[in-house]
Short mmCIF file of C-alpha atoms and ligand atoms in Angstrom, two decimals:
data_model
loop_
_atom_site.label_atom_id
_atom_site.label_comp_id
_atom_site.label_asym_id
_atom_site.label_seq_id
_atom_site.Cartn_x
_atom_site.Cartn_y
_atom_site.Cartn_z
CA MET A 175 9.37 -17.67 -28.48
CA LEU A 176 9.74 -18.07 -24.73
CA GLU A 177 12.68 -20.49 -25.13
CA GLY A 178 15.24 -20.22 -22.38
CA ILE A 179 12.87 -18.38 -20.04
CA GLU A 180 11.96 -20.20 -16.81
CA ILE A 181 8.30 -21.19 -17.10
CA GLU A 182 5.89 -23.09 -14.89
CA GLU A 183 2.50 -24.26 -16.09
CA GLY A 184 -0.93 -23.92 -14.58
CA LYS A 185 0.00 -23.46 -10.90
CA GLU A 186 -2.70 -21.58 -8.97
CA ARG A 187 -1.98 -19.06 -6.24
CA GLU A 188 -3.86 -16.83 -3.82
CA ASP A 189 -2.78 -13.35 -2.84
CA PHE A 190 -2.66 -12.29 0.83
CA ALA A 191 -6.32 -11.24 0.77
CA GLY A 192 -7.46 -14.53 -0.78
CA PHE A 193 -8.12 -13.37 -4.35
CA LYS A 194 -7.53 -16.26 -6.75
CA ILE A 195 -4.75 -16.18 -9.33
CA LYS A 196 -5.26 -18.85 -12.00
CA PRO A 197 -2.55 -18.32 -14.60
CA LYS A 198 -2.09 -20.27 -17.80
CA ILE A 199 1.64 -20.04 -17.23
CA ILE A 200 3.97 -18.40 -14.74
CA ALA A 201 7.13 -16.82 -16.18
CA TYR A 202 10.19 -15.96 -14.10
CA PRO A 203 12.25 -13.50 -16.16
CA LYS A 204 15.89 -13.00 -15.17
CA SER A 205 16.50 -9.88 -17.25
CA GLU A 206 14.78 -6.97 -18.94
CA ASP A 207 15.33 -8.69 -22.33
CA GLU A 208 13.35 -11.69 -21.10
CA VAL A 209 10.57 -9.35 -19.89
CA VAL A 210 10.43 -7.82 -23.39
CA ARG A 211 10.13 -11.28 -24.97
CA ILE A 212 7.31 -12.24 -22.58
CA VAL A 213 5.41 -9.02 -23.34
CA ASN A 214 5.83 -9.53 -27.11
CA TYR A 215 4.63 -13.12 -26.80
CA ALA A 216 1.59 -12.11 -24.73
CA ARG A 217 0.66 -9.33 -27.16
CA ASP A 218 1.05 -11.53 -30.27
CA ASN A 219 -1.09 -14.23 -28.63
CA LYS A 220 -3.56 -11.84 -26.96
CA ILE A 221 -2.91 -13.22 -23.50
CA PRO A 222 -3.27 -10.88 -20.51
CA ILE A 223 -0.21 -10.26 -18.35
CA VAL A 224 -0.29 -9.88 -14.59
CA THR A 225 2.99 -8.83 -12.94
CA TYR A 226 3.63 -10.37 -9.52
CA GLY A 227 5.87 -8.83 -6.85
CA ALA A 228 5.30 -10.58 -3.53
CA GLY A 229 1.52 -11.02 -3.64
CA THR A 230 0.70 -8.85 -0.62
CA SER A 231 -1.66 -6.43 -2.32
CA LEU A 232 -5.09 -6.39 -0.76
CA ALA A 233 -7.71 -5.46 -3.36
CA GLY A 234 -7.53 -8.16 -6.05
CA HIS A 235 -4.78 -6.50 -8.08
CA LEU A 236 -3.40 -9.90 -9.12
CA GLN A 237 -6.65 -11.77 -9.71
CA CYS A 238 -6.66 -13.48 -13.11
CA GLU A 239 -7.81 -16.48 -15.10
CA GLY A 240 -5.72 -17.72 -18.02
CA CYS A 241 -3.10 -14.95 -17.77
CA ILE A 242 0.66 -15.04 -17.98
CA LEU A 243 1.76 -14.34 -14.45
CA VAL A 244 5.13 -12.60 -14.63
CA ASP A 245 6.77 -13.31 -11.30
CA MET A 246 9.67 -10.89 -10.92
CA LYS A 247 11.41 -12.76 -8.10
CA ARG A 248 14.60 -13.52 -10.08
CA MET A 249 15.21 -9.79 -10.65
CA ASP A 250 16.24 -8.91 -7.11
CA LYS A 251 19.54 -7.06 -7.27
CA ILE A 252 20.47 -3.81 -5.59
CA LEU A 253 22.34 -2.28 -8.53
CA GLU A 254 23.80 0.93 -7.09
CA ILE A 255 23.81 2.96 -3.88
CA ASN A 256 24.85 6.48 -4.82
CA GLU A 257 26.10 8.26 -1.71
CA ILE A 258 26.61 11.60 -3.46
CA ASP A 259 23.44 11.92 -5.51
CA TRP A 260 21.49 10.17 -2.74
CA TYR A 261 19.65 7.51 -4.66
CA VAL A 262 19.51 3.74 -4.80
CA ARG A 263 18.89 1.87 -8.07
CA VAL A 264 17.26 -1.53 -7.74
CA GLN A 265 15.61 -4.33 -9.64
CA PRO A 266 11.91 -4.69 -8.80
CA ALA A 267 11.98 -7.83 -6.65
CA VAL A 268 14.27 -6.37 -3.99
CA ASN A 269 12.59 -6.87 -0.63
CA LEU A 270 11.96 -3.57 1.14
CA GLU A 271 13.35 -4.65 4.52
CA ARG A 272 16.52 -5.98 2.86
CA LEU A 273 16.91 -2.67 1.03
CA ASN A 274 16.96 -0.75 4.29
CA VAL A 275 19.39 -3.19 5.91
CA GLU A 276 21.85 -2.50 3.07
CA LEU A 277 21.22 1.26 3.12
CA ASN A 278 21.61 1.45 6.92
CA LYS A 279 25.10 -0.09 6.63
CA LYS A 280 26.09 3.02 4.68
CA GLY A 281 24.27 5.45 6.98
CA PHE A 282 21.22 5.96 4.72
CA PHE A 283 17.58 4.94 4.71
CA PHE A 284 14.48 4.83 2.55
CA PRO A 285 11.52 6.01 4.67
CA PRO A 286 8.23 4.67 3.17
CA ASP A 287 7.33 1.55 5.11
CA PRO A 288 4.15 -0.34 4.27
CA ALA A 289 3.44 -2.59 7.24
CA SER A 290 4.27 -5.43 4.84
CA TYR A 291 7.85 -4.06 4.49
CA PHE A 292 9.33 -7.41 5.51
CA LEU A 293 7.33 -9.21 2.81
CA CYS A 294 6.79 -6.85 -0.11
CA SER A 295 8.90 -6.03 -3.15
CA VAL A 296 10.02 -2.56 -4.16
CA GLY A 297 8.44 -3.11 -7.61
CA GLY A 298 5.04 -4.01 -6.13
CA ALA A 299 5.18 -1.11 -3.68
CA THR A 300 6.10 1.27 -6.53
CA ALA A 301 3.28 -0.01 -8.74
CA ASN A 302 0.96 0.43 -5.75
CA ALA A 303 2.34 3.82 -4.64
CA SER A 304 2.43 2.28 -1.18
CA GLY A 305 2.38 4.30 1.99
CA GLY A 306 2.94 3.01 5.48
CA MET A 307 3.51 3.91 9.07
CA ARG A 308 6.01 6.69 8.40
CA GLY A 309 3.63 8.23 5.86
CA VAL A 310 2.58 10.91 8.34
CA LYS A 311 6.07 12.41 8.13
CA TYR A 312 7.55 11.12 4.88
CA GLY A 313 4.61 10.52 2.52
CA THR A 314 4.32 7.54 0.20
CA PHE A 315 6.36 5.90 -2.57
CA ARG A 316 5.01 8.67 -4.85
CA ASP A 317 7.26 11.10 -3.00
CA TRP A 318 10.40 8.96 -3.25
CA VAL A 319 10.53 7.34 -6.70
CA LEU A 320 12.84 9.34 -8.99
CA ALA A 321 12.93 7.26 -12.16
CA LEU A 322 11.86 3.95 -13.66
CA ARG A 323 12.69 1.65 -16.53
CA VAL A 324 9.50 0.14 -17.91
CA VAL A 325 8.67 -2.41 -20.60
CA LEU A 326 5.57 -1.03 -22.30
CA PRO A 327 2.77 -3.19 -23.75
CA ASN A 328 4.20 -2.56 -27.27
CA GLY A 329 7.47 -4.21 -26.16
CA LYS A 330 9.49 -0.98 -26.15
CA VAL A 331 11.62 -0.11 -23.14
CA VAL A 332 11.52 3.42 -21.76
CA LYS A 333 13.26 5.25 -18.96
CA ILE A 334 10.92 7.67 -17.23
CA GLY A 335 12.19 10.39 -14.89
CA GLU A 336 15.78 11.02 -13.78
CA PRO A 337 17.63 10.44 -10.52
CA LEU A 338 17.50 14.16 -9.77
CA ARG A 339 16.07 16.02 -6.79
CA LYS A 340 14.57 18.57 -9.20
CA ASN A 341 13.35 17.83 -12.69
CA ARG A 342 10.93 19.91 -14.78
CA GLY A 343 11.14 18.01 -18.07
CA GLY A 344 7.82 17.48 -19.88
CA TYR A 345 4.59 16.01 -18.53
CA ASP A 346 5.01 14.10 -15.29
CA LEU A 347 4.87 10.57 -16.70
CA LEU A 348 6.76 9.21 -13.70
CA HIS A 349 3.84 9.77 -11.36
CA LEU A 350 1.50 8.26 -13.90
CA PHE A 351 3.40 4.99 -13.68
CA VAL A 352 3.91 5.05 -9.90
CA GLY A 353 0.61 3.66 -8.61
CA SER A 354 -0.56 2.33 -11.98
CA GLU A 355 -0.96 -1.19 -10.52
CA GLY A 356 0.78 -3.00 -13.37
CA THR A 357 -1.75 -1.74 -15.93
CA LEU A 358 0.64 0.36 -18.05
CA GLY A 359 3.82 -1.73 -18.21
CA ILE A 360 6.31 -3.89 -16.34
CA ILE A 361 8.80 -2.01 -14.18
CA THR A 362 12.30 -3.47 -14.53
CA GLU A 363 14.40 -0.90 -12.68
CA ILE A 364 13.70 1.73 -10.03
CA TRP A 365 15.66 4.76 -8.76
CA LEU A 366 14.61 5.73 -5.24
CA ARG A 367 15.60 8.83 -3.30
CA ILE A 368 17.42 8.05 -0.05
CA ILE A 369 18.33 10.22 2.94
CA PRO A 370 20.82 9.95 5.79
CA LEU A 371 19.66 8.08 8.88
CA PRO A 372 18.06 10.48 11.38
CA GLN A 373 20.58 11.83 13.89
CA ARG A 374 18.17 12.97 16.59
CA LYS A 375 17.12 10.58 19.32
CA SER A 376 13.54 9.41 18.98
CA TYR A 377 11.04 7.87 21.39
CA THR A 378 8.11 5.57 20.78
CA LEU A 379 5.17 5.85 23.14
CA LEU A 380 2.49 3.24 23.59
CA VAL A 381 -0.57 5.04 24.89
CA TYR A 382 -3.64 3.14 26.05
CA VAL A 383 -6.88 4.90 25.12
CA ASN A 384 -10.52 4.21 25.90
CA ASP A 385 -11.61 4.11 22.29
CA VAL A 386 -10.78 5.16 18.75
CA GLU A 387 -12.48 8.51 19.27
CA GLU A 388 -10.01 9.32 22.03
CA ALA A 389 -7.18 8.41 19.63
CA GLY A 390 -8.74 10.76 17.04
CA LYS A 391 -8.94 13.62 19.58
CA LEU A 392 -5.32 13.01 20.52
CA ILE A 393 -4.29 13.47 16.90
CA PHE A 394 -6.24 16.75 16.67
CA ASN A 395 -4.35 18.07 19.69
CA ILE A 396 -1.00 16.78 18.46
CA ARG A 397 -1.49 18.64 15.17
CA LYS A 398 -2.73 21.81 16.87
CA LYS A 399 0.44 21.82 19.00
CA GLY A 400 2.59 21.53 15.86
CA ILE A 401 4.07 18.15 16.77
CA LEU A 402 5.28 16.26 13.70
CA PRO A 403 5.36 12.55 14.59
CA GLU A 404 7.39 9.95 12.70
CA ILE A 405 4.58 7.50 13.13
CA ALA A 406 1.11 7.95 14.67
CA GLU A 407 -0.83 4.68 14.59
CA TYR A 408 -3.90 3.25 16.26
CA ILE A 409 -4.96 -0.35 16.83
CA ASP A 410 -8.31 -1.03 18.48
CA ASP A 411 -9.12 -3.43 21.32
CA GLN A 412 -9.91 -6.33 18.95
CA VAL A 413 -6.52 -5.95 17.27
CA VAL A 414 -4.79 -5.76 20.66
CA ARG A 415 -6.37 -9.07 21.67
CA ALA A 416 -5.48 -10.74 18.34
CA LEU A 417 -1.85 -9.57 18.73
CA ASN A 418 -1.71 -10.98 22.24
CA ARG A 419 -3.15 -14.32 21.08
CA GLN A 420 -1.03 -14.61 17.94
CA LEU A 421 2.25 -13.02 19.00
CA ASN A 422 2.18 -12.94 22.80
CA ALA A 423 2.53 -9.19 22.38
CA GLY A 424 1.89 -8.50 26.07
CA LEU A 425 -0.39 -5.52 25.39
CA ASP A 426 -2.87 -4.29 28.01
CA GLU A 427 -6.35 -5.51 27.05
CA SER A 428 -8.31 -3.53 29.61
CA GLY A 429 -8.87 -0.39 27.51
CA GLY A 430 -10.07 0.49 24.05
CA GLY A 431 -6.93 -0.08 22.07
CA ALA A 432 -3.51 1.47 21.74
CA PHE A 433 -2.16 4.62 20.17
CA ILE A 434 1.46 4.31 19.04
CA ILE A 435 3.44 7.44 18.40
CA SER A 436 7.11 8.10 17.68
CA VAL A 437 8.59 11.57 18.04
CA GLU A 438 12.03 13.10 17.93
CA GLU A 439 13.37 14.26 21.30
CA ASP A 440 12.54 17.95 20.66
CA TYR A 441 8.82 17.15 20.61
CA LEU A 442 8.77 14.80 23.60
CA GLN A 443 7.87 17.28 26.35
CA LYS A 444 5.05 18.85 24.33
CA LEU A 445 3.65 15.37 23.73
CA LEU A 446 3.94 14.34 27.37
CA ASP A 447 1.97 17.47 28.35
CA LEU A 448 -0.87 16.25 26.13
CA LEU A 449 -0.77 12.77 27.66
CA ALA A 450 -1.25 13.94 31.26
CA GLY A 451 -3.59 11.53 33.07
CA LYS A 452 -3.30 8.81 30.41
CA LYS A 453 -1.71 5.40 30.79
CA TYR A 454 1.40 5.07 28.61
CA ILE A 455 4.92 3.68 28.32
CA ILE A 456 7.91 5.38 26.72
CA THR A 457 10.41 3.27 24.81
CA GLU A 458 13.52 3.75 22.72
CA GLY A 459 16.01 1.56 20.83
CA ASP A 460 15.21 -2.17 20.67
CA GLU A 461 12.06 -1.79 22.77
CA ALA A 462 10.72 0.85 20.36
CA GLU A 463 11.60 -1.43 17.42
CA LYS A 464 9.59 -4.21 19.07
CA ILE A 465 6.47 -2.02 19.33
CA TYR A 466 6.90 -0.93 15.70
CA SER A 467 7.18 -4.55 14.61
CA ILE A 468 4.12 -5.61 16.66
CA ARG A 469 2.11 -2.84 15.00
CA ALA A 470 3.38 -3.95 11.56
CA GLN A 471 2.05 -7.45 12.18
CA SER A 472 -1.47 -6.37 13.16
CA ALA A 473 -3.12 -7.34 9.86
CA ILE A 474 -1.32 -10.70 9.87
CA ALA A 475 -2.59 -11.42 13.40
CA LEU A 476 -6.18 -10.60 12.39
CA LYS A 477 -5.94 -12.58 9.16
CA ALA A 478 -4.66 -15.65 11.05
CA GLU A 479 -8.01 -15.81 12.85
CA ALA A 480 -10.34 -14.93 9.97
CA LYS A 481 -11.56 -17.04 7.08
CA LEU A 482 -12.33 -13.96 5.02
CA MET A 483 -11.14 -10.43 5.72
CA TYR A 484 -11.86 -7.35 3.60
CA VAL A 485 -9.32 -4.65 4.30
CA GLU A 486 -10.60 -1.09 3.91
CA ASP A 487 -8.14 1.71 3.20
CA ILE A 488 -10.21 4.88 3.40
CA VAL A 489 -8.60 8.23 4.01
CA VAL A 490 -10.33 11.41 5.16
CA PRO A 491 -9.10 14.90 6.02
CA VAL A 492 -7.69 14.61 9.55
CA SER A 493 -10.29 17.17 10.69
CA ARG A 494 -13.04 14.64 9.70
CA LEU A 495 -11.49 11.63 11.43
CA ILE A 496 -13.92 11.54 14.34
CA ASP A 497 -16.93 11.79 12.00
CA ALA A 498 -15.55 8.91 9.94
CA ILE A 499 -14.85 6.81 13.01
CA LYS A 500 -18.37 7.35 14.40
CA ARG A 501 -19.93 6.29 11.12
CA ILE A 502 -17.73 3.20 10.87
CA LYS A 503 -18.85 2.19 14.37
CA GLU A 504 -22.51 2.71 13.36
CA ILE A 505 -22.06 0.33 10.42
CA GLU A 506 -20.38 -2.27 12.65
CA LYS A 507 -23.37 -2.06 15.01
CA LYS A 508 -25.99 -2.03 12.24
CA TYR A 509 -24.74 -5.31 10.71
CA ASN A 510 -23.63 -6.80 14.02
CA ILE A 511 -20.27 -7.79 12.59
CA ARG A 512 -16.64 -7.59 13.66
CA MET A 513 -14.77 -4.71 12.09
CA PRO A 514 -11.45 -4.28 13.94
CA VAL A 515 -9.69 -1.03 13.07
CA ILE A 516 -6.01 -0.55 12.31
CA ALA A 517 -5.17 3.02 11.37
CA HIS A 518 -2.38 5.27 10.20
CA ILE A 519 -4.39 7.73 12.23
CA GLY A 520 -1.84 10.55 11.93
CA ASP A 521 -2.65 11.07 8.26
CA GLY A 522 -6.37 10.21 8.37
CA ASN A 523 -5.91 6.75 6.83
CA LEU A 524 -8.22 4.13 8.40
CA HIS A 525 -8.19 0.38 7.84
CA PRO A 526 -11.42 -1.09 9.24
CA ASN A 527 -11.19 -4.83 8.53
CA ILE A 528 -14.49 -6.45 7.67
CA ILE A 529 -14.50 -10.00 9.00
CA LEU A 530 -17.43 -11.92 7.60
CA ASP A 531 -17.71 -15.29 5.88
CA ASP A 532 -20.30 -14.14 3.33
CA PRO A 533 -18.31 -12.51 0.48
CA VAL A 534 -21.31 -10.82 -1.14
CA LYS A 535 -22.46 -9.19 2.09
CA ALA A 536 -18.86 -8.31 2.98
CA GLN A 537 -18.41 -6.52 -0.37
CA GLU A 538 -21.67 -4.59 0.16
CA ILE A 539 -20.52 -3.43 3.59
CA PHE A 540 -17.09 -2.68 2.15
CA GLU A 541 -18.66 -0.29 -0.36
CA GLU A 542 -20.85 1.30 2.31
CA VAL A 543 -17.76 2.10 4.38
CA ALA A 544 -15.93 3.43 1.32
CA LYS A 545 -18.81 5.84 0.71
CA ILE A 546 -18.16 7.43 4.10
CA ALA A 547 -14.81 8.59 2.74
CA ILE A 548 -16.39 9.95 -0.44
CA GLU A 549 -19.00 11.86 1.56
CA LEU A 550 -16.42 13.33 3.93
CA GLY A 551 -14.23 14.62 1.10
CA GLY A 552 -11.75 11.76 1.38
CA SER A 553 -10.68 8.89 -0.84
CA VAL A 554 -11.60 5.20 -1.05
CA SER A 555 -7.90 4.34 -1.00
CA GLY A 556 -5.07 6.09 0.79
CA GLU A 557 -2.34 3.61 -0.12
CA HIS A 558 -3.44 0.04 -0.94
CA GLY A 559 -4.79 0.85 -4.38
CA ILE A 560 -7.91 -0.13 -6.28
CA GLY A 561 -7.46 -3.57 -7.93
CA VAL A 562 -10.89 -4.97 -8.66
CA GLN A 563 -12.38 -4.57 -5.21
CA LYS A 564 -12.55 -0.77 -5.14
CA ALA A 565 -13.22 -0.12 -8.84
CA LYS A 566 -16.90 0.65 -8.33
CA VAL A 567 -16.33 3.06 -5.47
CA LEU A 568 -13.38 4.65 -7.29
CA ALA A 569 -15.77 5.50 -10.13
CA GLU A 570 -18.22 6.98 -7.61
CA GLN A 571 -15.47 9.02 -5.97
CA LEU A 572 -14.07 10.41 -9.21
CA ILE A 573 -17.52 11.29 -10.53
CA ALA A 574 -18.54 12.93 -7.23
CA HIS A 575 -15.31 14.86 -6.61
CA ASN A 576 -13.81 15.44 -10.05
CA GLY A 577 -16.45 14.75 -12.70
CA LYS A 578 -16.82 11.95 -15.24
CA GLU A 579 -14.43 13.73 -17.61
CA VAL A 580 -11.52 12.92 -15.29
CA LEU A 581 -12.40 9.22 -15.30
CA LYS A 582 -12.60 9.39 -19.12
CA ILE A 583 -9.12 10.95 -19.29
CA MET A 584 -7.78 8.14 -17.11
CA LYS A 585 -9.40 5.50 -19.32
CA GLY A 586 -7.97 7.31 -22.38
CA ILE A 587 -4.45 7.05 -20.91
CA LYS A 588 -4.86 3.30 -20.45
CA ASP A 589 -6.09 2.94 -24.06
CA LEU A 590 -3.20 5.05 -25.38
CA ILE A 591 -0.45 3.09 -23.65
CA ASP A 592 -2.10 -0.34 -23.83
CA PRO A 593 -4.31 -0.44 -26.95
CA TYR A 594 -3.80 -4.25 -26.96
CA HIS A 595 -5.59 -4.51 -23.62
CA ILE A 596 -3.06 -6.98 -22.21
CA MET A 597 -1.47 -5.26 -19.19
CA ASN A 598 -3.39 -6.30 -16.06
CA PRO A 599 -6.66 -5.62 -17.92
CA ASP A 600 -10.16 -5.09 -16.51
CA LYS A 601 -9.02 -3.66 -13.21
CA PHE A 602 -8.32 -0.29 -11.64
CA VAL A 603 -9.35 2.66 -13.82
CA GLU A 604 -10.48 0.50 -16.74
CA LEU A 605 -12.91 -1.45 -14.58
CA ALA A 606 -14.04 1.73 -12.80
CA TYR A 607 -14.90 3.26 -16.18
CA LYS A 608 -16.71 0.11 -17.33
CA LEU A 609 -18.80 -0.08 -14.15
CA SER A 610 -19.63 3.61 -14.35
CA GLU A 611 -20.91 3.14 -17.92
CA LYS A 612 -23.05 0.14 -17.04
CA ASN A 613 -23.84 1.32 -13.54
CA GLU A 614 -23.69 -2.28 -12.42
CA GLY A 615 -21.25 -5.06 -11.62
CA SER A 616 -20.35 -7.29 -8.77
CA ILE A 617 -16.88 -7.96 -7.51
CA SER A 618 -15.96 -11.48 -6.45
CA ARG A 619 -12.85 -13.38 -5.43
C1 FAD B 446 0.24 -7.42 6.40
C2 FAD B 446 0.12 -6.36 5.35
C3 FAD B 446 0.28 -5.04 5.68
C4 FAD B 446 0.20 -4.04 4.70
N1 FAD B 446 0.39 -2.75 5.06
C5 FAD B 446 0.40 -1.79 4.12
C6 FAD B 446 0.67 -0.44 4.48
O1 FAD B 446 0.89 -0.11 5.64
N2 FAD B 446 0.69 0.47 3.49
C7 FAD B 446 0.47 0.14 2.18
O2 FAD B 446 0.50 1.00 1.32
N3 FAD B 446 0.19 -1.13 1.82
C8 FAD B 446 0.16 -2.10 2.74
N4 FAD B 446 -0.11 -3.40 2.39
C9 FAD B 446 -0.44 -3.70 1.00
C10 FAD B 446 0.77 -4.22 0.18
O3 FAD B 446 1.67 -4.88 0.96
C11 FAD B 446 1.56 -3.15 -0.47
O4 FAD B 446 0.78 -2.50 -1.39
C12 FAD B 446 2.83 -3.72 -1.14
O5 FAD B 446 3.72 -2.73 -1.25
C13 FAD B 446 2.64 -4.55 -2.39
O6 FAD B 446 3.89 -5.17 -2.71
P1 FAD B 446 4.02 -6.61 -3.41
O7 FAD B 446 5.45 -6.77 -3.77
O8 FAD B 446 3.44 -7.68 -2.58
O9 FAD B 446 3.17 -6.39 -4.72
P2 FAD B 446 2.10 -7.32 -5.40
O10 FAD B 446 0.96 -7.54 -4.49
O11 FAD B 446 2.74 -8.53 -5.93
O12 FAD B 446 1.65 -6.37 -6.60
C14 FAD B 446 1.04 -5.15 -6.35
C15 FAD B 446 0.63 -4.49 -7.67
O13 FAD B 446 1.81 -4.09 -8.35
C16 FAD B 446 1.90 -4.71 -9.63
N5 FAD B 446 3.33 -5.01 -9.82
C17 FAD B 446 4.12 -5.77 -9.03
N6 FAD B 446 5.38 -5.73 -9.51
C18 FAD B 446 5.36 -4.96 -10.62
C19 FAD B 446 6.35 -4.56 -11.57
N7 FAD B 446 7.62 -4.95 -11.48
N8 FAD B 446 5.97 -3.78 -12.61
C20 FAD B 446 4.69 -3.36 -12.72
N9 FAD B 446 3.72 -3.71 -11.87
C21 FAD B 446 4.06 -4.49 -10.83
C22 FAD B 446 1.01 -5.92 -9.54
O14 FAD B 446 0.55 -6.32 -10.81
C23 FAD B 446 -0.10 -5.42 -8.64
O15 FAD B 446 -1.01 -4.67 -9.38
C24 FAD B 446 -0.06 -4.40 3.35
C25 FAD B 446 -0.24 -5.74 3.03
C26 FAD B 446 -0.14 -6.72 4.00
C27 FAD B 446 -0.31 -8.15 3.60
#
């Protein structure tokens, strides 16, 4: 039944975060028809399917044992750049950086930029509803995906959404699939909204701060003054040192980390007024690009020096940032561990990275940090998604903020679309529901 499809047997992989992927077979479809045949085969033989983009997800989304791993890498074409309707239509394995190189040639760009933009696939980022450094201004993939073609677990192919700027047709199934982590179907084509490249000059400032609290206060003031940054990021002193060691980044190590902010020229003076007395450099052009790229590689620099690293992705209302930061620091002190912080601080999204060789203890601490977000009215995941690692805390968040009924509705949607239980099963909402019923469960790699 899989004749003619490129198949590899029994080759194990690890995702970026070290979660094990132990497939029975790996399939490399070259077309939507081949994807349909793989799904039909998996359903008839009751074998779970895990769809693989570039393997950079961070919460065990791809973990499996005995699955068919559907690696989309052969479906990597940019199919259409529409300069009038302002969309681009792509196959899922298109690399995000490559996409922007092609769009830039025509004067356009696609803003969402997970810091893995040079590694990740558009399909994976769509299935993860990824955010990124420009999220503070442009939002996440959720705000930019217009339509999808999807192979459902029953083998049928559907087109969801339309490449339109406005569309009020029916229930919003599109946003159900964006961020569904491969649990509802395999995405084979994606329409993304694009916009013209910004015309105004912009500046990137590297501001040295004494600590993360000072970075938090800076963001409060920036928002009060009505400054809309393009990026507003923070890396703490441990990240600065790792970047210097790994990339020769040349950052000043004497303070408590760096705040990186890009603004259009109209906002520059207002920002400089706020920075009076602080140590900073202003860059533009290639120099600004270099700072952006150093920031993007922060997690890679940390990971290069850690055996095991658990990447948090909590998000809180910006007004609660300082409370969250103080409580994170208390946990770091309480357990006497290293927990370097990378943050999309402009939108309240914090990535404390738990570096600890004991996976059980690390997961316990991970959940303790996630609870800070729940208690402060935030979310356990701003952009990375749930996978297996955050399923327990997702259940706690939904029950605390929305009620168990909402979790039940989510589980009902999974059952409706995938009654065969084959599409990336036992993760995300399904696992959250299961753990909430049993009130138990441990997550391992
Ligand atoms: C260094 C680093 C920095 C990062 N920074 C950010 C960041 O700033 N913001 C952010 O949001 N994330 C970030 N991430 C997390 C991750 O990179 C993103 O979520 C990314 O977009 C995932 O893309 P991928 O192609 O690697 O997907 P994968 O990891 O391969 O897959 C992700 C999920 O999508 C599913 N999937 C993949 N392709 C398809 C498809 N065609 N159809 C259906 N389901 C599919 C998978 O089954 C899985 O559940 C970072 C990761 C790293 C390693």
